[in-house]
Amino acid sequence: MGKAKTKAKQVKGRTKEAAGKTMDDRAMQMAGRGEQIAGKAQEAGEKTAERMKKPSGR
């Protein structure tokens, strides 16, 4: 997944969480929080993969 897609997933999660708060829907809030966490985890995984590809420079 690309950087744009992981950021979009995080934004979608924030939007869903905010909508859940507005509608007082706890399940929607938690689903939004889950999407945010999943997006952040994917982003961290991609950063780690990029670091592993780069030479150490030693």
Short mmCIF file of N, CA and C in Angstrom, two decimals:
data_model
loop_
_atom_site.label_atom_id
_atom_site.label_comp_id
_atom_site.label_asym_id
_atom_site.label_seq_id
_atom_site.Cartn_x
_atom_site.Cartn_y
_atom_site.Cartn_z
N MET A 1 0.85 -1.18 0.00
CA MET A 1 0.00 0.00 0.00
C MET A 1 0.89 1.23 0.00
N GLY A 2 0.53 2.25 -0.73
CA GLY A 2 1.32 3.46 -0.83
C GLY A 2 1.09 4.41 0.33
N LYS A 3 1.95 5.41 0.40
CA LYS A 3 1.84 6.40 1.48
C LYS A 3 0.50 7.12 1.45
N ALA A 4 0.04 7.45 0.26
CA ALA A 4 -1.23 8.17 0.13
C ALA A 4 -2.39 7.33 0.66
N LYS A 5 -2.37 6.04 0.36
CA LYS A 5 -3.46 5.17 0.81
C LYS A 5 -3.45 5.01 2.33
N THR A 6 -2.26 4.93 2.94
CA THR A 6 -2.22 4.79 4.40
C THR A 6 -2.70 6.07 5.07
N LYS A 7 -2.32 7.22 4.51
CA LYS A 7 -2.79 8.50 5.06
C LYS A 7 -4.30 8.62 4.88
N ALA A 8 -4.80 8.20 3.72
CA ALA A 8 -6.24 8.25 3.47
C ALA A 8 -6.99 7.37 4.47
N LYS A 9 -6.42 6.22 4.79
CA LYS A 9 -7.05 5.32 5.76
C LYS A 9 -7.12 5.99 7.14
N GLN A 10 -6.06 6.70 7.50
CA GLN A 10 -6.04 7.40 8.79
C GLN A 10 -7.08 8.52 8.81
N VAL A 11 -7.17 9.28 7.72
CA VAL A 11 -8.15 10.37 7.64
C VAL A 11 -9.57 9.82 7.68
N LYS A 12 -9.81 8.72 6.97
CA LYS A 12 -11.12 8.08 6.98
C LYS A 12 -11.48 7.65 8.41
N GLY A 13 -10.50 7.12 9.12
CA GLY A 13 -10.73 6.70 10.50
C GLY A 13 -11.06 7.87 11.40
N ARG A 14 -10.33 8.99 11.24
CA ARG A 14 -10.62 10.18 12.05
C ARG A 14 -12.03 10.70 11.76
N THR A 15 -12.41 10.68 10.49
CA THR A 15 -13.74 11.15 10.09
C THR A 15 -14.82 10.26 10.70
N LYS A 16 -14.60 8.96 10.61
CA LYS A 16 -15.58 8.01 11.16
C LYS A 16 -15.68 8.16 12.68
N GLU A 17 -14.54 8.35 13.34
CA GLU A 17 -14.56 8.53 14.79
C GLU A 17 -15.32 9.80 15.16
N ALA A 18 -15.07 10.89 14.44
CA ALA A 18 -15.77 12.15 14.72
C ALA A 18 -17.27 12.02 14.48
N ALA A 19 -17.65 11.32 13.42
CA ALA A 19 -19.07 11.10 13.14
C ALA A 19 -19.70 10.28 14.25
N GLY A 20 -18.97 9.30 14.74
CA GLY A 20 -19.47 8.48 15.84
C GLY A 20 -19.69 9.29 17.10
N LYS A 21 -18.77 10.21 17.37
CA LYS A 21 -18.93 11.08 18.55
C LYS A 21 -20.16 11.97 18.38
N THR A 22 -20.33 12.52 17.17
CA THR A 22 -21.46 13.41 16.90
C THR A 22 -22.78 12.68 17.07
N MET A 23 -22.83 11.44 16.58
CA MET A 23 -24.06 10.66 16.63
C MET A 23 -24.17 9.84 17.91
N ASP A 24 -23.19 9.97 18.78
CA ASP A 24 -23.15 9.20 20.03
C ASP A 24 -23.22 7.70 19.74
N ASP A 25 -22.44 7.27 18.75
CA ASP A 25 -22.39 5.87 18.32
C ASP A 25 -21.01 5.31 18.69
N ARG A 26 -20.95 4.63 19.79
CA ARG A 26 -19.67 4.13 20.31
C ARG A 26 -19.01 3.12 19.35
N ALA A 27 -19.81 2.29 18.71
CA ALA A 27 -19.27 1.30 17.77
C ALA A 27 -18.58 1.99 16.59
N MET A 28 -19.18 3.06 16.09
CA MET A 28 -18.58 3.79 14.98
C MET A 28 -17.29 4.48 15.42
N GLN A 29 -17.29 5.01 16.63
CA GLN A 29 -16.08 5.63 17.18
C GLN A 29 -14.94 4.62 17.23
N MET A 30 -15.23 3.44 17.72
CA MET A 30 -14.20 2.41 17.86
C MET A 30 -13.74 1.91 16.49
N ALA A 31 -14.65 1.81 15.54
CA ALA A 31 -14.28 1.40 14.19
C ALA A 31 -13.34 2.44 13.57
N GLY A 32 -13.65 3.70 13.79
CA GLY A 32 -12.79 4.77 13.29
C GLY A 32 -11.42 4.74 13.93
N ARG A 33 -11.39 4.51 15.23
CA ARG A 33 -10.12 4.41 15.94
C ARG A 33 -9.30 3.23 15.39
N GLY A 34 -9.97 2.12 15.13
CA GLY A 34 -9.29 0.95 14.57
C GLY A 34 -8.68 1.23 13.20
N GLU A 35 -9.41 1.96 12.37
CA GLU A 35 -8.87 2.31 11.04
C GLU A 35 -7.64 3.21 11.17
N GLN A 36 -7.69 4.13 12.11
CA GLN A 36 -6.54 5.01 12.34
C GLN A 36 -5.31 4.19 12.75
N ILE A 37 -5.51 3.29 13.68
CA ILE A 37 -4.41 2.47 14.18
C ILE A 37 -3.86 1.58 13.06
N ALA A 38 -4.75 1.01 12.26
CA ALA A 38 -4.31 0.16 11.15
C ALA A 38 -3.49 0.98 10.15
N GLY A 39 -3.93 2.19 9.86
CA GLY A 39 -3.19 3.05 8.94
C GLY A 39 -1.82 3.43 9.49
N LYS A 40 -1.76 3.71 10.77
CA LYS A 40 -0.47 4.05 11.39
C LYS A 40 0.47 2.85 11.41
N ALA A 41 -0.08 1.68 11.66
CA ALA A 41 0.75 0.47 11.65
C ALA A 41 1.30 0.18 10.26
N GLN A 42 0.48 0.35 9.24
CA GLN A 42 0.94 0.15 7.87
C GLN A 42 2.02 1.17 7.52
N GLU A 43 1.82 2.41 7.96
CA GLU A 43 2.80 3.46 7.68
C GLU A 43 4.13 3.12 8.35
N ALA A 44 4.08 2.66 9.58
CA ALA A 44 5.31 2.28 10.29
C ALA A 44 6.00 1.11 9.60
N GLY A 45 5.22 0.16 9.13
CA GLY A 45 5.78 -0.99 8.42
C GLY A 45 6.47 -0.57 7.13
N GLU A 46 5.86 0.36 6.42
CA GLU A 46 6.47 0.86 5.18
C GLU A 46 7.77 1.60 5.46
N LYS A 47 7.78 2.39 6.53
CA LYS A 47 9.00 3.12 6.89
C LYS A 47 10.12 2.14 7.25
N THR A 48 9.78 1.10 7.96
CA THR A 48 10.77 0.10 8.33
C THR A 48 11.31 -0.60 7.09
N ALA A 49 10.43 -0.93 6.17
CA ALA A 49 10.86 -1.59 4.93
C ALA A 49 11.80 -0.68 4.13
N GLU A 50 11.48 0.62 4.10
CA GLU A 50 12.34 1.57 3.39
C GLU A 50 13.72 1.64 4.03
N ARG A 51 13.76 1.64 5.36
CA ARG A 51 15.04 1.70 6.06
C ARG A 51 15.88 0.45 5.81
N MET A 52 15.20 -0.69 5.70
CA MET A 52 15.91 -1.94 5.48
C MET A 52 16.51 -2.00 4.07
N LYS A 53 15.89 -1.32 3.12
CA LYS A 53 16.39 -1.32 1.75
C LYS A 53 17.61 -0.43 1.57
N LYS A 54 17.72 0.64 2.40
CA LYS A 54 18.83 1.57 2.27
C LYS A 54 20.11 0.94 2.81
N PRO A 55 21.25 1.20 2.15
CA PRO A 55 22.51 0.70 2.69
C PRO A 55 22.86 1.46 3.98
N SER A 56 23.56 0.80 4.85
CA SER A 56 23.88 1.40 6.16
C SER A 56 24.90 2.51 6.07
N GLY A 57 25.67 2.56 5.01
CA GLY A 57 26.65 3.64 4.83
C GLY A 57 27.93 3.44 5.60
N ARG A 58 28.19 2.25 6.02
CA ARG A 58 29.40 1.98 6.80
C ARG A 58 30.56 1.69 5.94
#
